[in-house]
PDB file of C-alpha atoms in Angstrom:
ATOM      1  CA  UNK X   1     103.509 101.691  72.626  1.00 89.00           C
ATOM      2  CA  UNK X   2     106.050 103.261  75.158  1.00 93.00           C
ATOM      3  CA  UNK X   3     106.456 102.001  78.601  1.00 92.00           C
ATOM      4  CA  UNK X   4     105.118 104.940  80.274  1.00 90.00           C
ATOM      5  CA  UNK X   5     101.692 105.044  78.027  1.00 93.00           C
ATOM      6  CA  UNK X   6     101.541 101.127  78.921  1.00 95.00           C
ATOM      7  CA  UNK X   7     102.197 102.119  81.967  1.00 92.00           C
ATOM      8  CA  UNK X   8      99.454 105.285  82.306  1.00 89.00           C
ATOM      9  CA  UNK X   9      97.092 102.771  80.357  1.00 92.00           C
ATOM     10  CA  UNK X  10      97.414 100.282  83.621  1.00 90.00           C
ATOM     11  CA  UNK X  11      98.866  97.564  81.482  1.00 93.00           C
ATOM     12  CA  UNK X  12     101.526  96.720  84.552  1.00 94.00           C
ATOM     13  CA  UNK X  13     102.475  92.982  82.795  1.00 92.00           C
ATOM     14  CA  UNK X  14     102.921  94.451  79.780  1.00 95.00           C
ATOM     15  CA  UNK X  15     105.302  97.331  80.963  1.00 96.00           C
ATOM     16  CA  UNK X  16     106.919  95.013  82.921  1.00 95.00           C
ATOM     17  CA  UNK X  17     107.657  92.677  79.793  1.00 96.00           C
ATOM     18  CA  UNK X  18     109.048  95.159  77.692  1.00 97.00           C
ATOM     19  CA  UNK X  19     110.841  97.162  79.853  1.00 97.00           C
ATOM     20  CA  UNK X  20     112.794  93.929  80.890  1.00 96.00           C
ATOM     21  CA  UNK X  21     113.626  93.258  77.097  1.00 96.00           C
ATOM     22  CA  UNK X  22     115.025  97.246  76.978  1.00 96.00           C
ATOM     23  CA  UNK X  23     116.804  97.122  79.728  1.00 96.00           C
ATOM     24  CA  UNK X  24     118.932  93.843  78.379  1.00 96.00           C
ATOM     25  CA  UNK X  25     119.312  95.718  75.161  1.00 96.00           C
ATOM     26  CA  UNK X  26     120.111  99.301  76.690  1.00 95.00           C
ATOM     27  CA  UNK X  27     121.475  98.341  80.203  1.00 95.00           C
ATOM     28  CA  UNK X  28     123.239 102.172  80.695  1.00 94.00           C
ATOM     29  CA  UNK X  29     119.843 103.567  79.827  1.00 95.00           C
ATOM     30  CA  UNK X  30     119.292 104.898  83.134  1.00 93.00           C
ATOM     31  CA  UNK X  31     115.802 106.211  82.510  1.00 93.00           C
ATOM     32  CA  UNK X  32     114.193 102.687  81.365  1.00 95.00           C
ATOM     33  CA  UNK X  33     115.730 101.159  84.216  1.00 96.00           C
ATOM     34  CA  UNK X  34     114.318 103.349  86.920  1.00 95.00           C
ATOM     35  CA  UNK X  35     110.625 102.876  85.003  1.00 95.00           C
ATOM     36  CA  UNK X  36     111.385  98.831  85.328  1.00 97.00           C
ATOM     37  CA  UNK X  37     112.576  99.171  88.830  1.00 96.00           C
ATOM     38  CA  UNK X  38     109.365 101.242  89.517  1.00 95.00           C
ATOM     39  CA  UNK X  39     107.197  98.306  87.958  1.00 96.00           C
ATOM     40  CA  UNK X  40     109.249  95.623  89.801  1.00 97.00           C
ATOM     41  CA  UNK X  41     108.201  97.517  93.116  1.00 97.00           C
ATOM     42  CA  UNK X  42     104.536  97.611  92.004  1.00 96.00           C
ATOM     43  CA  UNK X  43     104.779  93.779  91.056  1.00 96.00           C
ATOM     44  CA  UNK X  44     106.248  93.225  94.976  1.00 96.00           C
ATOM     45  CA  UNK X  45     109.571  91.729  93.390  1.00 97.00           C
ATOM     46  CA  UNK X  46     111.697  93.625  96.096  1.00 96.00           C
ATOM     47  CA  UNK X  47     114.711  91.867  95.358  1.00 96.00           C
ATOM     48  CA  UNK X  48     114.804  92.371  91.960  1.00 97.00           C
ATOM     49  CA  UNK X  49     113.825  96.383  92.203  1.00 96.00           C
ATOM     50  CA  UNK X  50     116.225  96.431  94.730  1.00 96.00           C
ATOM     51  CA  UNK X  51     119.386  95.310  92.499  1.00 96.00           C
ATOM     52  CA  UNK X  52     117.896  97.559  89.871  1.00 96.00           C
ATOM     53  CA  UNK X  53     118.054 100.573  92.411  1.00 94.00           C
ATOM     54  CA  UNK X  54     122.117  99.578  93.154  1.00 94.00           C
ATOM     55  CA  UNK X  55     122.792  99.636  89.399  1.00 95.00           C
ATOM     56  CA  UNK X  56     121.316 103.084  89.080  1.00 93.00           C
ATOM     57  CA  UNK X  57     123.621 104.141  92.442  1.00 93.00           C
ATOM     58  CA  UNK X  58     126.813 102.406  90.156  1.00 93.00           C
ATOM     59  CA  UNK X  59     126.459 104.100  87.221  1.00 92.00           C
ATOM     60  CA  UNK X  60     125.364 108.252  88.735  1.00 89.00           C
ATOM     61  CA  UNK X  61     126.402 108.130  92.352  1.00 86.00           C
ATOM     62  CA  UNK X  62     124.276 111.320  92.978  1.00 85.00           C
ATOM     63  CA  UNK X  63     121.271 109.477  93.141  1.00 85.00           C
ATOM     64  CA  UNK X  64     122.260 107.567  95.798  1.00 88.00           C
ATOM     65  CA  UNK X  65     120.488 109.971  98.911  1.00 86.00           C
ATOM     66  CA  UNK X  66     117.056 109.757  96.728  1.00 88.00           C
ATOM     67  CA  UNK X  67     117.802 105.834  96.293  1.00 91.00           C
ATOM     68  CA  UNK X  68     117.959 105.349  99.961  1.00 93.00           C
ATOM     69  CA  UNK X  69     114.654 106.674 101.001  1.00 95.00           C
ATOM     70  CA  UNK X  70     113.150 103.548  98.891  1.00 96.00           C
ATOM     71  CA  UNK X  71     115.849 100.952  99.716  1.00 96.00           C
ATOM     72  CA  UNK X  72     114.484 102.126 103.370  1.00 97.00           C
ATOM     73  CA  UNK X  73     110.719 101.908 101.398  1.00 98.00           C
ATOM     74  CA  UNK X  74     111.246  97.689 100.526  1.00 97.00           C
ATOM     75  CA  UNK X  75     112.824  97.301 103.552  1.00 97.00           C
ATOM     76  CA  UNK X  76     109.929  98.378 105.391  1.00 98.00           C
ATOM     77  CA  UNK X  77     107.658  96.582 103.047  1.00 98.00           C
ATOM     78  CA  UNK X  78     109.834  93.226 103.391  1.00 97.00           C
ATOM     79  CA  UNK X  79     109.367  93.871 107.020  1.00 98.00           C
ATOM     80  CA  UNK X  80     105.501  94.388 106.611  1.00 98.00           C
ATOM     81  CA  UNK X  81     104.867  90.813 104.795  1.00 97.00           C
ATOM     82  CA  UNK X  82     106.921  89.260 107.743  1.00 97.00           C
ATOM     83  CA  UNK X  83     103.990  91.028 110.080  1.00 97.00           C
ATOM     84  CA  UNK X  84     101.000  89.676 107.670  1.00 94.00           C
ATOM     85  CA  UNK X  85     102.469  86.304 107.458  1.00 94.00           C
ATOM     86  CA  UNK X  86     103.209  86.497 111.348  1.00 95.00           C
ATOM     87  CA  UNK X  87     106.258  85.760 111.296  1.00 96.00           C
ATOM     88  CA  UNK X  88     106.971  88.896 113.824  1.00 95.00           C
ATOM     89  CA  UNK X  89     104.772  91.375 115.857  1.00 94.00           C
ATOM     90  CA  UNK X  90     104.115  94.978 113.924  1.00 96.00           C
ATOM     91  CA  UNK X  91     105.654  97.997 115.986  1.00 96.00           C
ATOM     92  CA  UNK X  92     103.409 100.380 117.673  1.00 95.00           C
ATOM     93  CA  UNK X  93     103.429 104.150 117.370  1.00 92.00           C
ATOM     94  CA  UNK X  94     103.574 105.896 119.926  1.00 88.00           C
ATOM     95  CA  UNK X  95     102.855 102.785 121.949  1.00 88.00           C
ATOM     96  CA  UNK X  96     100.796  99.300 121.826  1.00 93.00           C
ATOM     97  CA  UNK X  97      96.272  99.635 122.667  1.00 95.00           C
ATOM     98  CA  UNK X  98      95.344  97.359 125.329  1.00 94.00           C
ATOM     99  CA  UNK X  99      93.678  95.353 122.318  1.00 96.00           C
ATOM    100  CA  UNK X 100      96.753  94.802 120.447  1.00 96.00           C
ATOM    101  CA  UNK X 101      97.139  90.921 121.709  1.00 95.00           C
ATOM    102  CA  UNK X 102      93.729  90.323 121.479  1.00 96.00           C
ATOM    103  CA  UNK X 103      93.698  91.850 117.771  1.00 97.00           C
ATOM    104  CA  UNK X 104      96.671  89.169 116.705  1.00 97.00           C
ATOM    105  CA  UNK X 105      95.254  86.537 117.940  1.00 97.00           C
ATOM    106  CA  UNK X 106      92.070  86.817 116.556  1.00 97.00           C
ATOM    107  CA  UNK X 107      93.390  87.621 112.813  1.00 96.00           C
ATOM    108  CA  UNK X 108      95.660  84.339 113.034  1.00 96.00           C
ATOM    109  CA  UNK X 109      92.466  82.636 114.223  1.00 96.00           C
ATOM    110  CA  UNK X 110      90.854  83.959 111.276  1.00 95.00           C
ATOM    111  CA  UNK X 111      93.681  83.001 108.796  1.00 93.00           C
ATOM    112  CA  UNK X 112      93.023  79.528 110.693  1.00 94.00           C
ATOM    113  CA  UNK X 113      89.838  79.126 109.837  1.00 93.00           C
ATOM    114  CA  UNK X 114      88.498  79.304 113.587  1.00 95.00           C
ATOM    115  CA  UNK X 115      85.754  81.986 112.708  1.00 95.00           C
ATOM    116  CA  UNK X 116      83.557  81.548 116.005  1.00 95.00           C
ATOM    117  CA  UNK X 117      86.757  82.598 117.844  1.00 96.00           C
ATOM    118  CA  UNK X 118      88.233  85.308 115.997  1.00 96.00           C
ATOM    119  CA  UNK X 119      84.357  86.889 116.124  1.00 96.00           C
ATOM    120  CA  UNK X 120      84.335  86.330 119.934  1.00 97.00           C
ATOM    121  CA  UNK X 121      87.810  88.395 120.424  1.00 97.00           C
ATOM    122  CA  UNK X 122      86.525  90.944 117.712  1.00 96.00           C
ATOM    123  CA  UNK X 123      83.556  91.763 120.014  1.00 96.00           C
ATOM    124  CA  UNK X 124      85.340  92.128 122.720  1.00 96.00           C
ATOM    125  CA  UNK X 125      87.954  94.344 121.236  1.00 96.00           C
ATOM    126  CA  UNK X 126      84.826  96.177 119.523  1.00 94.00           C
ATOM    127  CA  UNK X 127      83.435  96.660 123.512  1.00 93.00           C
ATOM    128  CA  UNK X 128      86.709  98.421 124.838  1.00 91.00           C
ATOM    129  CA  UNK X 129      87.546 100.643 121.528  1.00 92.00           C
ATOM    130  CA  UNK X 130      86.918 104.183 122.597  1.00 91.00           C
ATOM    131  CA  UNK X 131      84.611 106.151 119.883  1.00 91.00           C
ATOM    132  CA  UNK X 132      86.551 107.911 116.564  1.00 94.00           C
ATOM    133  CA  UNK X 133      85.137 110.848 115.455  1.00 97.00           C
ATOM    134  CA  UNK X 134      86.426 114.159 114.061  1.00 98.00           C
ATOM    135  CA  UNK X 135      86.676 115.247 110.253  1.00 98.00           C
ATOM    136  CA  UNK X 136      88.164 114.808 106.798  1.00 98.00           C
ATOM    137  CA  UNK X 137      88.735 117.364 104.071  1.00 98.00           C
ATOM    138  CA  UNK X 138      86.465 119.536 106.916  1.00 97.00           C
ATOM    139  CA  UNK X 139      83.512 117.297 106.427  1.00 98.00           C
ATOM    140  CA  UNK X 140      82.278 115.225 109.751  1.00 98.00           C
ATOM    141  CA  UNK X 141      82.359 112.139 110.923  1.00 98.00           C
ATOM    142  CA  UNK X 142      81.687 109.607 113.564  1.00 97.00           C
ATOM    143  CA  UNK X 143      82.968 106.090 113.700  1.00 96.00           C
ATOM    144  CA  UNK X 144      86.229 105.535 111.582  1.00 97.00           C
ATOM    145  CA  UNK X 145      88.056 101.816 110.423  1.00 96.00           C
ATOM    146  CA  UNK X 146      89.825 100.316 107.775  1.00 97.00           C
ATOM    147  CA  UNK X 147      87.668  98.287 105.935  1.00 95.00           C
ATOM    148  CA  UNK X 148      89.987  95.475 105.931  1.00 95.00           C
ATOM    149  CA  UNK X 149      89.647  93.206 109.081  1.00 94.00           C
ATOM    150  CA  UNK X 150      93.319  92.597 109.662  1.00 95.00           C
ATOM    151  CA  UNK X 151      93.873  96.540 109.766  1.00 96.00           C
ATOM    152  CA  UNK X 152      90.644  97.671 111.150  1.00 95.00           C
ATOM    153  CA  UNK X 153      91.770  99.606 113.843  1.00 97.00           C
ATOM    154  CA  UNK X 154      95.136 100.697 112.349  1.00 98.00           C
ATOM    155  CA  UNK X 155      97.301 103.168 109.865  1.00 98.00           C
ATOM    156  CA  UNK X 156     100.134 101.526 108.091  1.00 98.00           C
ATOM    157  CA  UNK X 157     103.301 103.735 108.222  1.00 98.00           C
ATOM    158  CA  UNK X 158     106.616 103.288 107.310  1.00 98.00           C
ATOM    159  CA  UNK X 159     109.111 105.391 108.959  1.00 97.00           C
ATOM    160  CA  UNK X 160     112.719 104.990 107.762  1.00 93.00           C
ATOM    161  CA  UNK X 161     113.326 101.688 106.842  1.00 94.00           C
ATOM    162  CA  UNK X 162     110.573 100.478 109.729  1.00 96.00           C
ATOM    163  CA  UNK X 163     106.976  98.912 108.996  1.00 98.00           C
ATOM    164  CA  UNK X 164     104.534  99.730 112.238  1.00 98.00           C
ATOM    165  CA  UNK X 165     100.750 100.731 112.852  1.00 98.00           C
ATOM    166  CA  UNK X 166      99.182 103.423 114.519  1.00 97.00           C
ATOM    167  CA  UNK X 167      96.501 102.940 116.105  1.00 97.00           C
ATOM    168  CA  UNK X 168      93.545 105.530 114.994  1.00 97.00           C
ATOM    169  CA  UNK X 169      92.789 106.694 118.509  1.00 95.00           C
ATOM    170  CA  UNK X 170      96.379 107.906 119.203  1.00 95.00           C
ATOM    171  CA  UNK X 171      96.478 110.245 116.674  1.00 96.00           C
ATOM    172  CA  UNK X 172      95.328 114.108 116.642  1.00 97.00           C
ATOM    173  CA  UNK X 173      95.924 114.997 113.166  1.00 98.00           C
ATOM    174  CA  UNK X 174      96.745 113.427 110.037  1.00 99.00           C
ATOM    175  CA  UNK X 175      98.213 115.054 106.843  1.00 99.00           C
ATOM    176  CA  UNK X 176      98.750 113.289 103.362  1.00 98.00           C
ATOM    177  CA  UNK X 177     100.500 115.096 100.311  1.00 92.00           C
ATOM    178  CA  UNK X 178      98.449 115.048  96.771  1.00 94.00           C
ATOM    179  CA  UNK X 179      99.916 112.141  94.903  1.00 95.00           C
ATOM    180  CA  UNK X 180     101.793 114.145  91.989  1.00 95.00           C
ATOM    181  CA  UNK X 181     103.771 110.913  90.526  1.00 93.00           C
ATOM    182  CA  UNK X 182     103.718 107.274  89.622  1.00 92.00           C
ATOM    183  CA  UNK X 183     105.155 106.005  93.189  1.00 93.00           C
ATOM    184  CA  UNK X 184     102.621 107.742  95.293  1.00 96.00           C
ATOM    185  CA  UNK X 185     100.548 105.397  94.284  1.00 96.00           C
ATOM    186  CA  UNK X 186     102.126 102.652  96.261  1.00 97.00           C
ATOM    187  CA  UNK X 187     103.773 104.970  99.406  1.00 98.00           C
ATOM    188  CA  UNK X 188     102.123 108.619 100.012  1.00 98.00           C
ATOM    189  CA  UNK X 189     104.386 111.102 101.831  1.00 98.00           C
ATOM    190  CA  UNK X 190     102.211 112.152 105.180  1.00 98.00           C
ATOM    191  CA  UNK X 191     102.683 113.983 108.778  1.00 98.00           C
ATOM    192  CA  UNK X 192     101.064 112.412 111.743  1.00 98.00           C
ATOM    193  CA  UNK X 193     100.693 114.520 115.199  1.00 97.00           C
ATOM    194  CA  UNK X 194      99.868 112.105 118.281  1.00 95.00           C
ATOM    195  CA  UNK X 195      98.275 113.014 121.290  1.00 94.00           C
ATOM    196  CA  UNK X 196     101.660 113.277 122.975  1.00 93.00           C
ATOM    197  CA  UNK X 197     102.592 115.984 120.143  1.00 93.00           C
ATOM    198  CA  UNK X 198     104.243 113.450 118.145  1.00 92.00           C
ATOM    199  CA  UNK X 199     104.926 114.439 114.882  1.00 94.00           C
ATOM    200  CA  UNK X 200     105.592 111.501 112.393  1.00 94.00           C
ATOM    201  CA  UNK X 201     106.590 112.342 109.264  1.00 96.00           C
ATOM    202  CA  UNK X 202     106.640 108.820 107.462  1.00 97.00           C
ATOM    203  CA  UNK X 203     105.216 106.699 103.984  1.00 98.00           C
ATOM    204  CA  UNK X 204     101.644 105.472 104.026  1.00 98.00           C
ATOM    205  CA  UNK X 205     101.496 102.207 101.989  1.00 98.00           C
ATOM    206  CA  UNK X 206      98.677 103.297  99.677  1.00 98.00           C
ATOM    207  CA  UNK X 207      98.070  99.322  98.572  1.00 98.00           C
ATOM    208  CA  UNK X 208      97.017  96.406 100.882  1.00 98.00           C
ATOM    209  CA  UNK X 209      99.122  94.243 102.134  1.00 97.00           C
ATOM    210  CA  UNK X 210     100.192  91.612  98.680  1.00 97.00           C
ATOM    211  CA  UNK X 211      97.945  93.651  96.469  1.00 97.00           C
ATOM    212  CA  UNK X 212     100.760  92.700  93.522  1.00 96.00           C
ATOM    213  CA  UNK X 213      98.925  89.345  93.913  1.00 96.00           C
ATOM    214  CA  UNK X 214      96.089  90.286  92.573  1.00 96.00           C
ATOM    215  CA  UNK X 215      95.855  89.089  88.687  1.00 94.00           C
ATOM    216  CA  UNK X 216      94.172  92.669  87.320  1.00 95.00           C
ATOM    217  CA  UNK X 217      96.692  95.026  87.383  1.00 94.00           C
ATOM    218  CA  UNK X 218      94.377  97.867  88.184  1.00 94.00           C
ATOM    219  CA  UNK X 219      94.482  96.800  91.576  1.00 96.00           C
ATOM    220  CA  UNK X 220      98.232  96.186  91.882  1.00 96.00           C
ATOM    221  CA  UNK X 221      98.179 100.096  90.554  1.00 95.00           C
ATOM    222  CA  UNK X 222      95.846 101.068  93.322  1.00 94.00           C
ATOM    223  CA  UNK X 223      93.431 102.360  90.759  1.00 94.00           C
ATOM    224  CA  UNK X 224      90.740 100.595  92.372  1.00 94.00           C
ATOM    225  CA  UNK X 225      90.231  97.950  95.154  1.00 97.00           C
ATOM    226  CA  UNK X 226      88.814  94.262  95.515  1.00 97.00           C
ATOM    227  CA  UNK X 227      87.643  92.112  98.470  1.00 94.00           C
ATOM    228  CA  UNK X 228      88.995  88.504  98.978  1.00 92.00           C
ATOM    229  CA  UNK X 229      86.504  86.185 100.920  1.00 91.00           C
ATOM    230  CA  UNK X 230      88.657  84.715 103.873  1.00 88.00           C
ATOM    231  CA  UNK X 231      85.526  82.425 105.146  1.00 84.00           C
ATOM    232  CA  UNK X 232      82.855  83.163 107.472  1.00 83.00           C
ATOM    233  CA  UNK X 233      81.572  87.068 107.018  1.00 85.00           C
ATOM    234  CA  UNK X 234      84.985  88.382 106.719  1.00 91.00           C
ATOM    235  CA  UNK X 235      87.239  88.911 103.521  1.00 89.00           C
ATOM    236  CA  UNK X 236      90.515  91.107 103.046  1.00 93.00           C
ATOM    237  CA  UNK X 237      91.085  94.247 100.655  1.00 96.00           C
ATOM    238  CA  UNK X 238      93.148  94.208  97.505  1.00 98.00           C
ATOM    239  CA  UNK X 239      94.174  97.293  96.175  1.00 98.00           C
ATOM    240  CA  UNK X 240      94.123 100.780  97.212  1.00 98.00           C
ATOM    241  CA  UNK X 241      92.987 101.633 101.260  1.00 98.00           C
ATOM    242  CA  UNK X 242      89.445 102.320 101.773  1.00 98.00           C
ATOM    243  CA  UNK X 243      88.005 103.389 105.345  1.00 98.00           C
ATOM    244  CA  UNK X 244      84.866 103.281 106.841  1.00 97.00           C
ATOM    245  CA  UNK X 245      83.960 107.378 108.476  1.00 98.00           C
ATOM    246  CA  UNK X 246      80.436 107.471 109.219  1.00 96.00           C
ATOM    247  CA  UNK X 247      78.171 105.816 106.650  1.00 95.00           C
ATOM    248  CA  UNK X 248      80.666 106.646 104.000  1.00 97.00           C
ATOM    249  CA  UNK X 249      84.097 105.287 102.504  1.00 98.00           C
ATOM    250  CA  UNK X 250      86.600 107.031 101.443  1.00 98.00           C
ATOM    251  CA  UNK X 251      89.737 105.971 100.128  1.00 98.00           C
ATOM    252  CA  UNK X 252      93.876 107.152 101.186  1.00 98.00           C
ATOM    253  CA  UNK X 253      94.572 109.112  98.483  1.00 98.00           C
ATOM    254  CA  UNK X 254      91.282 111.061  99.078  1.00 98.00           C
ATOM    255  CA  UNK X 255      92.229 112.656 102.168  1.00 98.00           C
ATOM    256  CA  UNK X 256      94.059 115.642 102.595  1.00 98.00           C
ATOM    257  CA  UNK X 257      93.748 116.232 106.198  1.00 98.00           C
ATOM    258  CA  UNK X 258      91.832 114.150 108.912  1.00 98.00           C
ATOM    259  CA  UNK X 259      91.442 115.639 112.487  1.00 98.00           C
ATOM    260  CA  UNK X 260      90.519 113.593 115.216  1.00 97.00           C
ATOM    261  CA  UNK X 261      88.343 114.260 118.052  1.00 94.00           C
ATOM    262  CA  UNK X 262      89.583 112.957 121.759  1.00 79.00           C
ATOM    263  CA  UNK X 263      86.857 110.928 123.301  1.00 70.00           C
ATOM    264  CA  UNK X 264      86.519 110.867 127.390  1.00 59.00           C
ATOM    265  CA  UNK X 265      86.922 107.256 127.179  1.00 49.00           C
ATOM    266  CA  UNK X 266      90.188 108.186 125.025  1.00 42.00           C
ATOM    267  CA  UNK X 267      91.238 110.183 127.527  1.00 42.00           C
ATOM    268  CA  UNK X 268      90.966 107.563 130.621  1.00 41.00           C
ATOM    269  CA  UNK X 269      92.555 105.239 128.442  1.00 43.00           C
ATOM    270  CA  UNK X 270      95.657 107.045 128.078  1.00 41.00           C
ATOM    271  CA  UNK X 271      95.833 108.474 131.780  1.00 39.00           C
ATOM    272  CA  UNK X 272      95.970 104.946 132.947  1.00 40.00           C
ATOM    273  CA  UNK X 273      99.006 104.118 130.941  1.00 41.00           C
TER     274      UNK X 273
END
């Protein structure tokens, strides 16, 4: 079978496998190599997708401007796994919640163990959030989070070669392109506007955080999405980004456009700043 139908099949390992072995044989065969890098990315071996990407650069140096945007893309996610591992604080667009402290310290509780803790500073966050409501795709809602603890309150964006979260009740409007090829899958093209008029055009990372851990390679492809128990009532999401709006989920690639709705408490919040 050819590596794109193993590929389009969802057989990641497989592509991966014999891609490598074409590559040795072929190494000017620009076309398998970019399909290999694109697996390595999917299988979170930046490194190694990375050094496939500078080949590519050697050998047709007019792909270097389209290379750039995802050198900036593994930057970004090398930066993001430094965040999840906390090894640094995320950036804030356009600036930090009053929360933000009180969200960290209850997820490293949580990776801790310390469940009676991180559930106290989750209610207390959960008492000062102001209310989310507006639409997506034109359909209502009211109440909006991740379904993933860590990111409950949070988008994911990368914007150049930066990793940082914005928080859902600074933004106004969100727009997210159709996925029309292999890597939207793993970083959509969107346009944010903020409150302050804002506009962030940036990546959304369409996978949680070290979903190429995850031993079915449906979920490294995004194709569907899997919850890890992390103790207590809590677990974390493999796979593609689901939210909670309303009583229903929806996942990233299934919005178009969301438009937010500014709450009075929203508005207090950001006049005391």
């Amino acid at each position: 079978m050819e590596s794109k139908d193993l590929i389009k099949a969802g057989r990641l390992s497989e592509a991966r496998k014999q891609l490598t072995e074409e590559v040795r044989t072929s190494p000017a065969d620009s076309g398998k190599r970019t399909l290999l890098f694109q697996v390595l990315s999917f299988a979170g071996e930046w490194d190694k997708a990375e050094r496939h990407l500078d080949t590519l650069i050697q050998q047709d140096s007019k792909k270097e401007t389209g290379a750039q945007i995802y050198k900036n893309l593994i930057r970004g996610e090398k930066e993001r796994l430094e965040v999840l591992k906390f090894q640094r604080q995320p950036s804030l667009m356009p600036r930090s919640p009053a929360y933000l402290n009180q969200h960290l310290t209850a997820m490293k509780e949580l990776h801790d163990g310390k469940f009676e803790e991180a559930t106290r500073l989750l209610n207390q966050i959960e008492e000062q959030l102001p209310p989310i409501s507006g639409t997506i795709n034109g359909k209502p809602f009211e109440g909006f989070r991740d379904t993933d603890v860590f990111l409950s309150y949070f988008f994911e964006v990368i914007v150049h070669e930066r990793y940082a979260w914005v928080p859902f009740e600074g933004i106004q409007e969100l727009t997210i392109s159709p996925p029309t090829k292999l890597f939207d899958l793993l970083w959509i093209p969107a346009q944010m506007t903020t409150w302050e008029n804002l506009r962030l055009y940036c990546f959304l990372p369409v996978l949680y955080p070290e979903s190429f851990l995850h031993k079915e390679d449906q979920v490294k492809l995004g194709r569907m999405t899997d919850w890890i128990p992390m103790g207590g009532a809590y677990s974390k999401g493999m796979g593609q980004h689901v939210f909670e709006a309303g009583d229903e989920e929806v996942t990233l690639l299934e919005i178009r456009e969301a438009v937010f709705k500014k709450s009075d408490s929203g508005e207090k919040d950001a006049s005391s700043d």
